[in-house]
mmCIF file of C-alpha atoms in Angstrom:
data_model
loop_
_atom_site.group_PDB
_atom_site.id
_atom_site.type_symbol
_atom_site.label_atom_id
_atom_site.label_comp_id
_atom_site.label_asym_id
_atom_site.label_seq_id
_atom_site.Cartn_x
_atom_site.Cartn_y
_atom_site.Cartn_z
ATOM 1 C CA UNK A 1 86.292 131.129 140.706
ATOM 2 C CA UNK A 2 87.664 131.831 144.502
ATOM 3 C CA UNK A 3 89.931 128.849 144.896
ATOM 4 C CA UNK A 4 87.951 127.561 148.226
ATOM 5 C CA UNK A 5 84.817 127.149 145.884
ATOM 6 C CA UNK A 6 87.095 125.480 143.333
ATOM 7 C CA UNK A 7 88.075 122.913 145.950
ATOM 8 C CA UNK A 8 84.831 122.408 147.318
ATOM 9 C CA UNK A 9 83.065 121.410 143.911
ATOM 10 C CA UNK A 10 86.109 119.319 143.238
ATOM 11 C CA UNK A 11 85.555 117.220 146.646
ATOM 12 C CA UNK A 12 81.641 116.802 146.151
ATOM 13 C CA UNK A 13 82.323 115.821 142.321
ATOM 14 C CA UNK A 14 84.732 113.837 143.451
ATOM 15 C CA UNK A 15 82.618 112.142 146.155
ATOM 16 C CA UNK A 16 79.603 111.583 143.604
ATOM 17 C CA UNK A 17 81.639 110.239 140.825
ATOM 18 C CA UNK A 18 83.507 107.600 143.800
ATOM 19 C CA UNK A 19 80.274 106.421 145.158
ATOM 20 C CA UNK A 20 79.371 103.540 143.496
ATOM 21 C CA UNK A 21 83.100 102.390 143.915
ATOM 22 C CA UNK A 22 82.541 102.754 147.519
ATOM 23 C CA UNK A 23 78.797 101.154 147.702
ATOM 24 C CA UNK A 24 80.502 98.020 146.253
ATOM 25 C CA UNK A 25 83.499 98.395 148.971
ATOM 26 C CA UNK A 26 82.947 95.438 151.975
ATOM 27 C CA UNK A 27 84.712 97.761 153.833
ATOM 28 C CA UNK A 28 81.303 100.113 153.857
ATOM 29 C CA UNK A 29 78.357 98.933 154.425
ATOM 30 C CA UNK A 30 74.646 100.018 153.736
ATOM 31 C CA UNK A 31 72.022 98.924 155.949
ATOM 32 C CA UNK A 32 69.078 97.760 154.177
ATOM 33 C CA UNK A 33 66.026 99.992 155.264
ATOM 34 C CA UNK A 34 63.586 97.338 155.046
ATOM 35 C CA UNK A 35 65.312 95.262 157.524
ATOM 36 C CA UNK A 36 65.121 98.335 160.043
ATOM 37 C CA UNK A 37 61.737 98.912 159.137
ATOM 38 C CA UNK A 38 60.825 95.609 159.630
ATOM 39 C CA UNK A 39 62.620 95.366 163.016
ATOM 40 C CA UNK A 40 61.506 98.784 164.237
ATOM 41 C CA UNK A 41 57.643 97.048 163.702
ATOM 42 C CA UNK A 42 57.856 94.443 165.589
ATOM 43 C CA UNK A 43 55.415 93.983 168.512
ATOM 44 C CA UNK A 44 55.020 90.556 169.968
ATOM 45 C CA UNK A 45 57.572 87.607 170.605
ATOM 46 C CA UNK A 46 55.422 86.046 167.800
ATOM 47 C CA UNK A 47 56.233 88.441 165.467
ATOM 48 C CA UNK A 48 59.935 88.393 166.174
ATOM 49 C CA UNK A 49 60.025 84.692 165.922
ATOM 50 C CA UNK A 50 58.979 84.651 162.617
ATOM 51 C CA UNK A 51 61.031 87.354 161.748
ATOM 52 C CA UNK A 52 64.109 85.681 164.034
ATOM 53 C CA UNK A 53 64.039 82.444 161.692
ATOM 54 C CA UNK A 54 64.211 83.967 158.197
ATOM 55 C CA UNK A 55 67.331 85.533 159.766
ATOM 56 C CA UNK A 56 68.773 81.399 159.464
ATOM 57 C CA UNK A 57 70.442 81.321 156.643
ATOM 58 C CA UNK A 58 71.618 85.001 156.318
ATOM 59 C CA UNK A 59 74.790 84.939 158.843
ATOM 60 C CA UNK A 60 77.063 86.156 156.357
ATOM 61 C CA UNK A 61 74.456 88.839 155.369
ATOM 62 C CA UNK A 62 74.670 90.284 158.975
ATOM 63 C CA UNK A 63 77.019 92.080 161.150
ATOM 64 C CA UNK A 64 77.244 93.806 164.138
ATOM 65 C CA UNK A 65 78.718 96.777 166.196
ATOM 66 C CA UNK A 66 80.239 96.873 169.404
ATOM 67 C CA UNK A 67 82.158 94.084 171.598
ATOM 68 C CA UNK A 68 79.490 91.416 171.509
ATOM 69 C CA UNK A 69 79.263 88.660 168.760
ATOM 70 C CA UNK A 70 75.967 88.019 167.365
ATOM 71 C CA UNK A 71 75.815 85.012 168.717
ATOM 72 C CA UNK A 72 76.415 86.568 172.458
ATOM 73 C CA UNK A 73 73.376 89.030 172.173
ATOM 74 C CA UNK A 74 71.111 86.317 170.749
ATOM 75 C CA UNK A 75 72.233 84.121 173.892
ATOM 76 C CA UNK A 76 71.651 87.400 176.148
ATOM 77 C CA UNK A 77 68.060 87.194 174.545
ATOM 78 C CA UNK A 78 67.259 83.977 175.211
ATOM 79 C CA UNK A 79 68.733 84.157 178.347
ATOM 80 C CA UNK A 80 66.546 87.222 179.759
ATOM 81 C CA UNK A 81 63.555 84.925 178.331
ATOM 82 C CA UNK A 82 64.585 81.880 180.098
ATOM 83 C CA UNK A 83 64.948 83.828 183.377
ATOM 84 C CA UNK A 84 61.272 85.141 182.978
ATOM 85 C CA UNK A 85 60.068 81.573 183.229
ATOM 86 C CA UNK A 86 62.595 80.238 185.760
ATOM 87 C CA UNK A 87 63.826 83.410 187.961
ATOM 88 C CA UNK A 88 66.243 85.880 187.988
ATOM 89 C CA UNK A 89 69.276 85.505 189.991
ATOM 90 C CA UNK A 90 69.717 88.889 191.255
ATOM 91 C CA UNK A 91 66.526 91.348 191.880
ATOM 92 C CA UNK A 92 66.652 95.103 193.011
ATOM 93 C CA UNK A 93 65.203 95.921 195.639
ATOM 94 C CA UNK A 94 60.800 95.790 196.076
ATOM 95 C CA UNK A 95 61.246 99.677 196.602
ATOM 96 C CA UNK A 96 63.315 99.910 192.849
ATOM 97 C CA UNK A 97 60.939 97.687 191.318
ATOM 98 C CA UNK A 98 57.428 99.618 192.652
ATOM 99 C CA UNK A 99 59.183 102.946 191.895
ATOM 100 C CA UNK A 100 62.129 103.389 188.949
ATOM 101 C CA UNK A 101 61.327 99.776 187.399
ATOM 102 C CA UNK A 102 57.375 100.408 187.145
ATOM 103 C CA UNK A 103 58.741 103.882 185.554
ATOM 104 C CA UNK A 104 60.902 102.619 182.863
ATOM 105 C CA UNK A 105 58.569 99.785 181.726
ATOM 106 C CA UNK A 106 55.553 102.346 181.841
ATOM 107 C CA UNK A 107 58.013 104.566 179.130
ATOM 108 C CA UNK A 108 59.628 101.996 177.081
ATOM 109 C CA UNK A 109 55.778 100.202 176.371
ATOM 110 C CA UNK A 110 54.433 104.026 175.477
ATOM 111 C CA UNK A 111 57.418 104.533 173.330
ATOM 112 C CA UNK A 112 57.528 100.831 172.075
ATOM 113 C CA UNK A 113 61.121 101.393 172.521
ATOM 114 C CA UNK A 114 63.547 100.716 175.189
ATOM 115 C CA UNK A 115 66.905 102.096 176.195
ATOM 116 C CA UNK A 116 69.643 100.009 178.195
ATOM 117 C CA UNK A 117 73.268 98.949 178.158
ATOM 118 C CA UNK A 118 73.566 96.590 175.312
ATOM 119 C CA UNK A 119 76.931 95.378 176.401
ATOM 120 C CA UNK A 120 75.488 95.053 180.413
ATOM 121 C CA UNK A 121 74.923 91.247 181.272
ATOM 122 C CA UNK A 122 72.194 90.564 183.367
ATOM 123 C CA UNK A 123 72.591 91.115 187.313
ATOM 124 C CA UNK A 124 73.636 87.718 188.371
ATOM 125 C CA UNK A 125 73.341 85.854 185.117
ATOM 126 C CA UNK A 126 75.971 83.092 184.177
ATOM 127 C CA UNK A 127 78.684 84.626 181.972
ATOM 128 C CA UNK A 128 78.724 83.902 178.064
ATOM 129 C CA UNK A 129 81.305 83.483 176.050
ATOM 130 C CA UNK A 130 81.531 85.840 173.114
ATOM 131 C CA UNK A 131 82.382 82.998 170.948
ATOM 132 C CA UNK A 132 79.149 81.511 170.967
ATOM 133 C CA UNK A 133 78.330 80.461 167.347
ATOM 134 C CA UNK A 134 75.785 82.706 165.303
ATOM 135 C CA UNK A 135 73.284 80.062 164.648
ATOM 136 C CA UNK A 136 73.890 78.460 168.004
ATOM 137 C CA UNK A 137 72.355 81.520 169.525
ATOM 138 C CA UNK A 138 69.452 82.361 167.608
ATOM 139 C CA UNK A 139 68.776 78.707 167.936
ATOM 140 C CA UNK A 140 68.960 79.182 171.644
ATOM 141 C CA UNK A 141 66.616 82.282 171.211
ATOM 142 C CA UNK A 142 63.953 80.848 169.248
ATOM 143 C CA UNK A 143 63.949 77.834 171.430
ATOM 144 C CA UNK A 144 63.380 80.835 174.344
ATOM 145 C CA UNK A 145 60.420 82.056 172.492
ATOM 146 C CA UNK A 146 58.637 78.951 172.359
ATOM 147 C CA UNK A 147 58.751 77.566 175.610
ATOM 148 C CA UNK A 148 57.836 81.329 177.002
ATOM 149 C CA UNK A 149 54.479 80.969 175.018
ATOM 150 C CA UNK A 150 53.871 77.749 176.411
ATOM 151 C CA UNK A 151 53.988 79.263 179.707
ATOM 152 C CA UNK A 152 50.946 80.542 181.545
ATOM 153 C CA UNK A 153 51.134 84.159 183.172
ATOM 154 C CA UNK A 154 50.855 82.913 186.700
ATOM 155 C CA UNK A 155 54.205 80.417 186.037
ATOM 156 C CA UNK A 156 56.098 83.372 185.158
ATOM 157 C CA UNK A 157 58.841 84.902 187.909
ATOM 158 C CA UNK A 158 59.197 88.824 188.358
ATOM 159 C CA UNK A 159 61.474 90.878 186.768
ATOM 160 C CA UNK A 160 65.037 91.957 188.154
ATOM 161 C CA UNK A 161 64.066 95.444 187.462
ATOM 162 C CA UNK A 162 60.535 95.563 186.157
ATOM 163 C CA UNK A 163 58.765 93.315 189.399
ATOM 164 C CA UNK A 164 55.997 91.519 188.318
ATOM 165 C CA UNK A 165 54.714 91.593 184.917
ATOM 166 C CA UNK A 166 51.803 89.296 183.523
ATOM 167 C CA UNK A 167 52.495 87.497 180.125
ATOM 168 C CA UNK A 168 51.547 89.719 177.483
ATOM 169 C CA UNK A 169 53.962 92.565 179.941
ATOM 170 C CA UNK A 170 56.606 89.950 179.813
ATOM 171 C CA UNK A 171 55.825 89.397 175.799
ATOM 172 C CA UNK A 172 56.488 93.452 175.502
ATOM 173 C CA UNK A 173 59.561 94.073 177.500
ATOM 174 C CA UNK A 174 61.039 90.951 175.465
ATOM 175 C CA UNK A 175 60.169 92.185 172.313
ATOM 176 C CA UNK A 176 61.405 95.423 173.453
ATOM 177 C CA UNK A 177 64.634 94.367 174.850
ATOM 178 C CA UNK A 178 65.363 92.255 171.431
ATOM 179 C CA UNK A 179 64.295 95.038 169.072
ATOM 180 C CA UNK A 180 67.059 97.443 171.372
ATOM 181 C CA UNK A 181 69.859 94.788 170.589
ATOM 182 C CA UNK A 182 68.454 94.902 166.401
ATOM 183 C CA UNK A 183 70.152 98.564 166.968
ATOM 184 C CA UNK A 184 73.307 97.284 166.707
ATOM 185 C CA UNK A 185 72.838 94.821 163.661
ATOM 186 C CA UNK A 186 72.820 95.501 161.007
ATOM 187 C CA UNK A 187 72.130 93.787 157.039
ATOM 188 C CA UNK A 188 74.172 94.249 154.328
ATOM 189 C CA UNK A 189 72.743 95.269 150.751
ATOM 190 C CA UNK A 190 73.763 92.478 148.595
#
């Protein structure tokens, strides 16, 4: 046997015979695939409530990648919901929102995905500290939720980017916009 071959099947043995070791590591981490599956089909604010409060007691269960706590982009959530219903503090301009905004919403509800900077604060919005507490900002979130589906379509403020949106719009691009920020959680397999 060539002696490249030789260390090739010793490295993949190797690898095979070490991966339960590593499975059991905290240092790595396997994402549960129902959990993604179950994010990846959500499609109201409804649904992601329900889903959102099962996630209560699981804080140890979940982590996250990038700069932002969990805490942070639950708070970021909320906070995109709570500017729906009370206004935006910084809009682009009429032209943006009729042209590029109308655009990107028109994709992201065909896809039933969106794309955006998950680490980009909303134009305008009050800063938040990335040390807000994990159940402090789902709490925040799911108290979001509720008070948006009290609201009626015409109490509802346009979009920064997006313009104006009627509820069940507003409903999608929220969903949408929470679902991008599930890319970056993640569950652990216990």
């Amino acid at each position: 046997m060539k002696r490249s071959k030789f260390l090739k099947n010793l490295a993949g043995t190797t690898s095979i015979l070490l991966l339960p070791t590593y499975m059991r590591s905290e240092s790595i981490v396997v994402t549960d695939t129902d959990f993604i599956t179950k994010v990846n089909s959500l499609k109201s604010l409804k649904e992601t409530k329900d889903f959102l409060a099962t996630l209560i007691p699981r804080e140890s269960l979940l982590f996250i990648s990038g700069e932002w706590s969990l805490g942070k982009v639950f708070s970021h959530c909320a906070q995109s919901i709570e500017y729906s219903m009370n206004g935006f503090p910084e809009m682009k301009s009429a032209v943006f929102q009729g042209t590029v905004g109308k655009l990107a919403f028109s994709i992201f509800s065909l896809r039933e995905k969106m794309s955006h900077g998950l680490e980009d604060p909303i134009p305008g919005a009050a800063d938040l500290e990335n040390a807000i507490e994990y159940k402090l900002g789902l709490s925040r979130l799911l108290q979001s939720i509720d008070l948006f589906q009290k609201q009626e379509s015409s109490q509802l403020k346009p979009h920064f980017a997006y313009g104006e949106l009627d509820k069940e719009e507003f409903d999608l691009a929220h969903t949408l916009h929470i679902k991008n920020h599930f890319e970056r959680i993640a569950k652990k397999i216990s």
